[in-house]
Amino acid sequence: DSPAKPGIDFSARRILRLGVALLGARITLEELGGLGWYNGGLIIAGVLATIAFGVLVSRVLGLDRNLGILTGGATAICGASAAIAISTILPRDDKSERELIFTIAGVTALSTLAMILYPVIIEVLELDHDQAGIFLGGTIHDVAQVVGAGYSISHDVGDYAVLTKMLRVAMLLPIVMALTIAVRHRIKTAEQSIGDPLLPNFLVGFVVLVILSSLGWIPATVGAAMSEISHACLVISIAAVGLKTSLLEVKKVGPRAMFLLVVEAVFLVGFV
């Protein structure tokens, strides 16, 4: 074992949970309410439908159901951040780390491609500012690429796209809670024994920060700092997971898994 292994394991698990928890500081319930019932319902339905679609297609392709949940959740919610959050509560086996690295790399590549292509789709469909914002915020995987695509069109589109994206990020909480309950019914492991709390600590932190942010108790400068720290934590944790996984192992995931990621992204675009 490498002398760096304890630090890598700490970064891949503890630091990533801190990063996910701090995402809550970026979300307020008042802002999310600005989307309205129809648009908000559309985005929530898109998240749920995409995860269900991912599970279904993974089984059709002969892939593990957990990979369908992982890729579907990453596509539907918030890319790499969702992938690493979901991975913490799924049953672990010898394929877990390579599937996580594959998912992170895949959704990041597809998100960057979407940032370039989706504004072109908006031009072709002649969507107005609100529609364009909902389309970009409701379909692009990662927050950074949503920002890039939205503000490349206009400030109004960027604002609405980010707001829409924040609703998808907020869906991380109920999705992980539901998966935690489902996993407990299927399997009990050393890490997920019956004595574990229903809501993991990092999601408790996420909820607390959403509430504090909604009450206006987090100053703008502190919220911005938390956002930067969250981003740094997620980068560190992704790097740590990468150090634990070889490219040869990731390659074993195979072309069917890449096809799964692509069709999930296409499904979400079609749905929205």
Short mmCIF file of C-alpha atoms in Angstrom, two decimals:
data_model
loop_
_atom_site.label_atom_id
_atom_site.label_comp_id
_atom_site.label_asym_id
_atom_site.label_seq_id
_atom_site.Cartn_x
_atom_site.Cartn_y
_atom_site.Cartn_z
CA ASP A 1 0.00 0.00 0.00
CA SER A 2 1.17 3.52 -0.80
CA PRO A 3 1.86 5.84 2.18
CA ALA A 4 -0.48 8.31 0.42
CA LYS A 5 -3.43 5.87 0.53
CA PRO A 6 -5.03 7.21 3.78
CA GLY A 7 -4.99 10.77 2.40
CA ILE A 8 -6.37 9.68 -0.96
CA ASP A 9 -9.15 7.70 0.72
CA PHE A 10 -9.96 10.69 2.96
CA SER A 11 -10.13 13.00 -0.06
CA ALA A 12 -12.21 10.58 -2.12
CA ARG A 13 -14.80 10.19 0.63
CA ARG A 14 -14.81 12.91 3.30
CA ILE A 15 -13.81 15.90 1.19
CA LEU A 16 -16.29 15.02 -1.55
CA ARG A 17 -19.10 14.92 1.04
CA LEU A 18 -18.08 18.36 2.30
CA GLY A 19 -18.16 19.65 -1.26
CA VAL A 20 -21.68 18.33 -1.87
CA ALA A 21 -22.92 19.73 1.46
CA LEU A 22 -21.64 23.21 0.59
CA LEU A 23 -23.67 23.21 -2.63
CA GLY A 24 -26.69 24.01 -0.44
CA ALA A 25 -25.40 27.54 0.16
CA ARG A 26 -26.10 28.36 -3.51
CA ILE A 27 -29.82 27.56 -3.34
CA THR A 28 -32.77 29.50 -1.90
CA LEU A 29 -36.37 28.32 -1.88
CA GLU A 30 -37.55 31.79 -2.94
CA GLU A 31 -35.44 31.68 -6.10
CA LEU A 32 -36.66 28.20 -6.96
CA GLY A 33 -40.25 29.39 -6.53
CA GLY A 34 -39.62 31.94 -9.27
CA LEU A 35 -39.75 29.16 -11.87
CA GLY A 36 -43.48 28.63 -11.36
CA TRP A 37 -45.44 25.40 -10.96
CA TYR A 38 -45.40 24.33 -14.60
CA ASN A 39 -41.71 24.87 -15.27
CA GLY A 40 -40.73 23.52 -11.88
CA GLY A 41 -42.88 20.43 -12.40
CA LEU A 42 -41.36 19.91 -15.85
CA ILE A 43 -37.80 19.96 -14.47
CA ILE A 44 -38.63 17.62 -11.56
CA ALA A 45 -40.40 15.21 -13.91
CA GLY A 46 -37.40 15.34 -16.26
CA VAL A 47 -35.03 14.38 -13.44
CA LEU A 48 -37.17 11.42 -12.33
CA ALA A 49 -37.87 10.24 -15.88
CA THR A 50 -34.20 10.36 -16.88
CA ILE A 51 -33.08 8.28 -13.89
CA ALA A 52 -35.83 5.73 -14.57
CA PHE A 53 -34.88 5.70 -18.26
CA GLY A 54 -31.22 5.14 -17.33
CA VAL A 55 -32.10 2.13 -15.17
CA LEU A 56 -34.32 0.69 -17.92
CA VAL A 57 -31.76 1.11 -20.71
CA SER A 58 -28.94 -0.26 -18.53
CA ARG A 59 -30.92 -3.47 -18.09
CA VAL A 60 -31.73 -3.65 -21.82
CA LEU A 61 -28.00 -3.27 -22.59
CA GLY A 62 -27.07 -5.94 -20.08
CA LEU A 63 -25.33 -3.48 -17.76
CA ASP A 64 -25.47 -3.29 -13.98
CA ARG A 65 -28.51 -1.46 -12.58
CA ASN A 66 -26.24 0.61 -10.31
CA LEU A 67 -24.48 1.99 -13.40
CA GLY A 68 -27.88 3.03 -14.77
CA ILE A 69 -28.67 4.82 -11.51
CA LEU A 70 -25.25 6.48 -11.42
CA THR A 71 -25.24 7.71 -15.03
CA GLY A 72 -28.94 8.58 -14.97
CA GLY A 73 -28.53 10.60 -11.78
CA ALA A 74 -25.45 12.38 -13.10
CA THR A 75 -27.23 13.27 -16.36
CA ALA A 76 -30.48 14.27 -14.67
CA ILE A 77 -29.20 16.29 -11.71
CA CYS A 78 -25.80 17.99 -11.79
CA GLY A 79 -23.14 15.97 -13.54
CA ALA A 80 -20.01 15.02 -11.61
CA SER A 81 -21.33 16.39 -8.29
CA ALA A 82 -24.38 14.12 -8.46
CA ALA A 83 -22.29 11.15 -9.56
CA ILE A 84 -19.98 11.33 -6.55
CA ALA A 85 -22.87 11.97 -4.14
CA ILE A 86 -24.88 9.03 -5.46
CA SER A 87 -21.81 6.77 -5.48
CA THR A 88 -21.44 7.19 -1.71
CA ILE A 89 -24.73 5.44 -0.98
CA LEU A 90 -24.74 2.73 -3.68
CA PRO A 91 -23.46 -0.75 -2.73
CA ARG A 92 -19.71 -0.93 -3.40
CA ASP A 93 -17.96 -3.67 -5.39
CA ASP A 94 -14.83 -4.08 -7.52
CA LYS A 95 -16.45 -2.08 -10.37
CA SER A 96 -17.59 0.93 -8.32
CA GLU A 97 -14.57 3.21 -8.68
CA ARG A 98 -14.00 2.65 -12.39
CA GLU A 99 -17.71 3.21 -13.09
CA LEU A 100 -17.59 6.45 -11.09
CA ILE A 101 -14.52 7.74 -12.95
CA PHE A 102 -16.11 6.75 -16.27
CA THR A 103 -19.33 8.58 -15.37
CA ILE A 104 -17.49 11.72 -14.27
CA ALA A 105 -15.38 11.79 -17.44
CA GLY A 106 -18.38 11.02 -19.66
CA VAL A 107 -20.79 13.60 -18.26
CA THR A 108 -18.04 16.26 -18.24
CA ALA A 109 -17.28 15.63 -21.92
CA LEU A 110 -20.97 15.57 -22.88
CA SER A 111 -21.65 18.70 -20.83
CA THR A 112 -18.90 20.60 -22.63
CA LEU A 113 -20.27 19.42 -25.99
CA ALA A 114 -23.78 20.49 -24.91
CA MET A 115 -22.51 23.96 -23.97
CA ILE A 116 -21.46 24.39 -27.60
CA LEU A 117 -24.33 22.66 -29.41
CA TYR A 118 -27.43 23.52 -27.37
CA PRO A 119 -27.34 27.29 -28.08
CA VAL A 120 -27.44 26.31 -31.77
CA ILE A 121 -30.56 24.21 -31.10
CA ILE A 122 -32.12 27.23 -29.39
CA GLU A 123 -31.48 29.35 -32.48
CA VAL A 124 -33.01 26.70 -34.76
CA LEU A 125 -36.11 26.33 -32.55
CA GLU A 126 -36.37 30.13 -32.11
CA LEU A 127 -36.98 29.88 -28.37
CA ASP A 128 -37.60 33.06 -26.36
CA HIS A 129 -35.43 34.02 -23.35
CA ASP A 130 -37.41 32.09 -20.73
CA GLN A 131 -37.75 29.00 -22.91
CA ALA A 132 -34.04 29.11 -23.76
CA GLY A 133 -33.12 29.40 -20.09
CA ILE A 134 -35.32 26.44 -19.14
CA PHE A 135 -33.93 24.37 -22.01
CA LEU A 136 -30.28 25.02 -21.09
CA GLY A 137 -30.76 24.79 -17.32
CA GLY A 138 -32.93 21.70 -17.67
CA THR A 139 -30.62 19.70 -19.94
CA ILE A 140 -26.91 20.56 -19.53
CA HIS A 141 -25.16 18.33 -16.99
CA ASP A 142 -22.79 20.61 -15.03
CA VAL A 143 -23.45 24.04 -13.51
CA ALA A 144 -20.35 25.64 -15.07
CA GLN A 145 -21.42 24.68 -18.59
CA VAL A 146 -24.95 25.95 -17.94
CA VAL A 147 -23.42 29.31 -17.01
CA GLY A 148 -21.24 29.28 -20.11
CA ALA A 149 -24.07 28.42 -22.50
CA GLY A 150 -26.67 30.70 -20.93
CA TYR A 151 -24.64 33.88 -20.67
CA SER A 152 -23.20 33.33 -24.16
CA ILE A 153 -26.73 34.08 -25.43
CA SER A 154 -27.78 36.89 -23.07
CA HIS A 155 -27.77 37.91 -19.41
CA ASP A 156 -31.50 37.12 -19.05
CA VAL A 157 -31.10 33.64 -20.54
CA GLY A 158 -28.10 33.01 -18.28
CA ASP A 159 -29.99 34.05 -15.14
CA TYR A 160 -32.99 31.83 -15.94
CA ALA A 161 -30.77 28.91 -16.97
CA VAL A 162 -28.85 29.02 -13.67
CA LEU A 163 -32.10 29.27 -11.69
CA THR A 164 -33.49 26.23 -13.54
CA LYS A 165 -30.24 24.36 -12.92
CA MET A 166 -30.42 25.09 -9.19
CA LEU A 167 -33.76 23.26 -9.02
CA ARG A 168 -32.06 20.21 -10.52
CA VAL A 169 -29.24 20.53 -7.97
CA ALA A 170 -31.84 20.74 -5.17
CA MET A 171 -33.27 17.42 -6.41
CA LEU A 172 -30.05 15.78 -5.22
CA LEU A 173 -31.48 15.63 -1.68
CA PRO A 174 -34.74 13.70 -2.31
CA ILE A 175 -33.07 11.45 -4.90
CA VAL A 176 -30.24 10.40 -2.55
CA MET A 177 -32.73 9.91 0.29
CA ALA A 178 -34.90 7.67 -1.90
CA LEU A 179 -31.87 5.71 -3.08
CA THR A 180 -30.66 5.28 0.51
CA ILE A 181 -34.01 3.73 1.47
CA ALA A 182 -34.03 1.52 -1.65
CA VAL A 183 -30.48 0.31 -1.06
CA ARG A 184 -31.29 -0.61 2.54
CA HIS A 185 -34.14 -2.77 1.39
CA ARG A 186 -31.91 -4.56 -1.13
CA ILE A 187 -28.67 -5.07 0.77
CA LYS A 188 -27.05 -4.44 4.13
CA THR A 189 -23.29 -3.94 4.03
CA ALA A 190 -20.75 -2.98 6.62
CA GLU A 191 -21.02 0.64 5.51
CA GLN A 192 -24.81 0.64 5.22
CA SER A 193 -25.93 -1.22 8.31
CA ILE A 194 -29.36 -0.79 9.82
CA GLY A 195 -27.89 1.55 12.42
CA ASP A 196 -26.78 4.17 9.89
CA PRO A 197 -28.79 7.41 9.82
CA LEU A 198 -31.49 7.64 7.14
CA LEU A 199 -30.06 10.93 5.90
CA PRO A 200 -26.25 10.95 5.48
CA ASN A 201 -24.47 13.75 7.35
CA PHE A 202 -23.43 15.56 4.18
CA LEU A 203 -27.08 15.80 3.09
CA VAL A 204 -28.06 17.10 6.52
CA GLY A 205 -25.47 19.83 5.95
CA PHE A 206 -26.92 20.44 2.47
CA VAL A 207 -30.44 20.89 3.91
CA VAL A 208 -29.24 23.19 6.71
CA LEU A 209 -27.40 25.44 4.25
CA VAL A 210 -30.41 25.60 1.91
CA ILE A 211 -32.57 26.70 4.87
CA LEU A 212 -30.02 29.27 6.07
CA SER A 213 -29.60 30.60 2.54
CA SER A 214 -33.38 30.81 2.09
CA LEU A 215 -33.70 32.78 5.34
CA GLY A 216 -31.03 35.21 4.14
CA TRP A 217 -28.71 34.32 7.01
CA ILE A 218 -25.74 33.61 4.73
CA PRO A 219 -24.12 36.88 3.54
CA ALA A 220 -23.44 37.06 -0.19
CA THR A 221 -19.67 37.09 0.31
CA VAL A 222 -19.82 34.03 2.58
CA GLY A 223 -22.10 32.23 0.12
CA ALA A 224 -19.68 32.97 -2.73
CA ALA A 225 -16.78 31.68 -0.63
CA MET A 226 -18.71 28.49 0.21
CA SER A 227 -19.40 27.98 -3.48
CA GLU A 228 -15.68 28.27 -4.29
CA ILE A 229 -14.75 25.91 -1.44
CA SER A 230 -17.38 23.44 -2.68
CA HIS A 231 -15.90 23.54 -6.17
CA ALA A 232 -12.38 23.02 -4.79
CA CYS A 233 -13.51 20.09 -2.63
CA LEU A 234 -15.19 18.39 -5.59
CA VAL A 235 -12.09 18.86 -7.77
CA ILE A 236 -9.88 17.38 -5.01
CA SER A 237 -12.21 14.42 -4.49
CA ILE A 238 -12.45 13.68 -8.21
CA ALA A 239 -8.64 13.78 -8.43
CA ALA A 240 -8.42 11.39 -5.47
CA VAL A 241 -10.85 8.94 -7.06
CA GLY A 242 -8.77 9.20 -10.23
CA LEU A 243 -5.61 8.28 -8.32
CA LYS A 244 -7.37 5.13 -7.10
CA THR A 245 -8.42 4.05 -10.60
CA SER A 246 -6.40 3.08 -13.66
CA LEU A 247 -7.42 3.96 -17.22
CA LEU A 248 -7.29 0.27 -18.10
CA GLU A 249 -9.92 -0.36 -15.43
CA VAL A 250 -12.12 2.47 -16.77
CA LYS A 251 -11.81 1.04 -20.28
CA LYS A 252 -13.41 -2.17 -18.99
CA VAL A 253 -16.71 -0.30 -18.55
CA GLY A 254 -17.05 -0.58 -22.33
CA PRO A 255 -18.80 1.12 -25.27
CA ARG A 256 -22.28 0.09 -24.11
CA ALA A 257 -21.85 2.30 -21.04
CA MET A 258 -20.86 5.26 -23.26
CA PHE A 259 -23.93 4.61 -25.40
CA LEU A 260 -26.00 4.61 -22.20
CA LEU A 261 -24.70 8.07 -21.23
CA VAL A 262 -25.39 9.48 -24.69
CA VAL A 263 -28.97 8.16 -24.94
CA GLU A 264 -29.73 9.47 -21.44
CA ALA A 265 -28.61 12.95 -22.52
CA VAL A 266 -30.68 12.72 -25.72
CA PHE A 267 -33.71 11.53 -23.73
CA LEU A 268 -33.45 14.49 -21.32
CA VAL A 269 -33.18 16.95 -24.23
CA GLY A 270 -36.24 15.41 -25.89
CA PHE A 271 -38.22 15.45 -22.63
CA VAL A 272 -37.51 19.09 -21.82
#
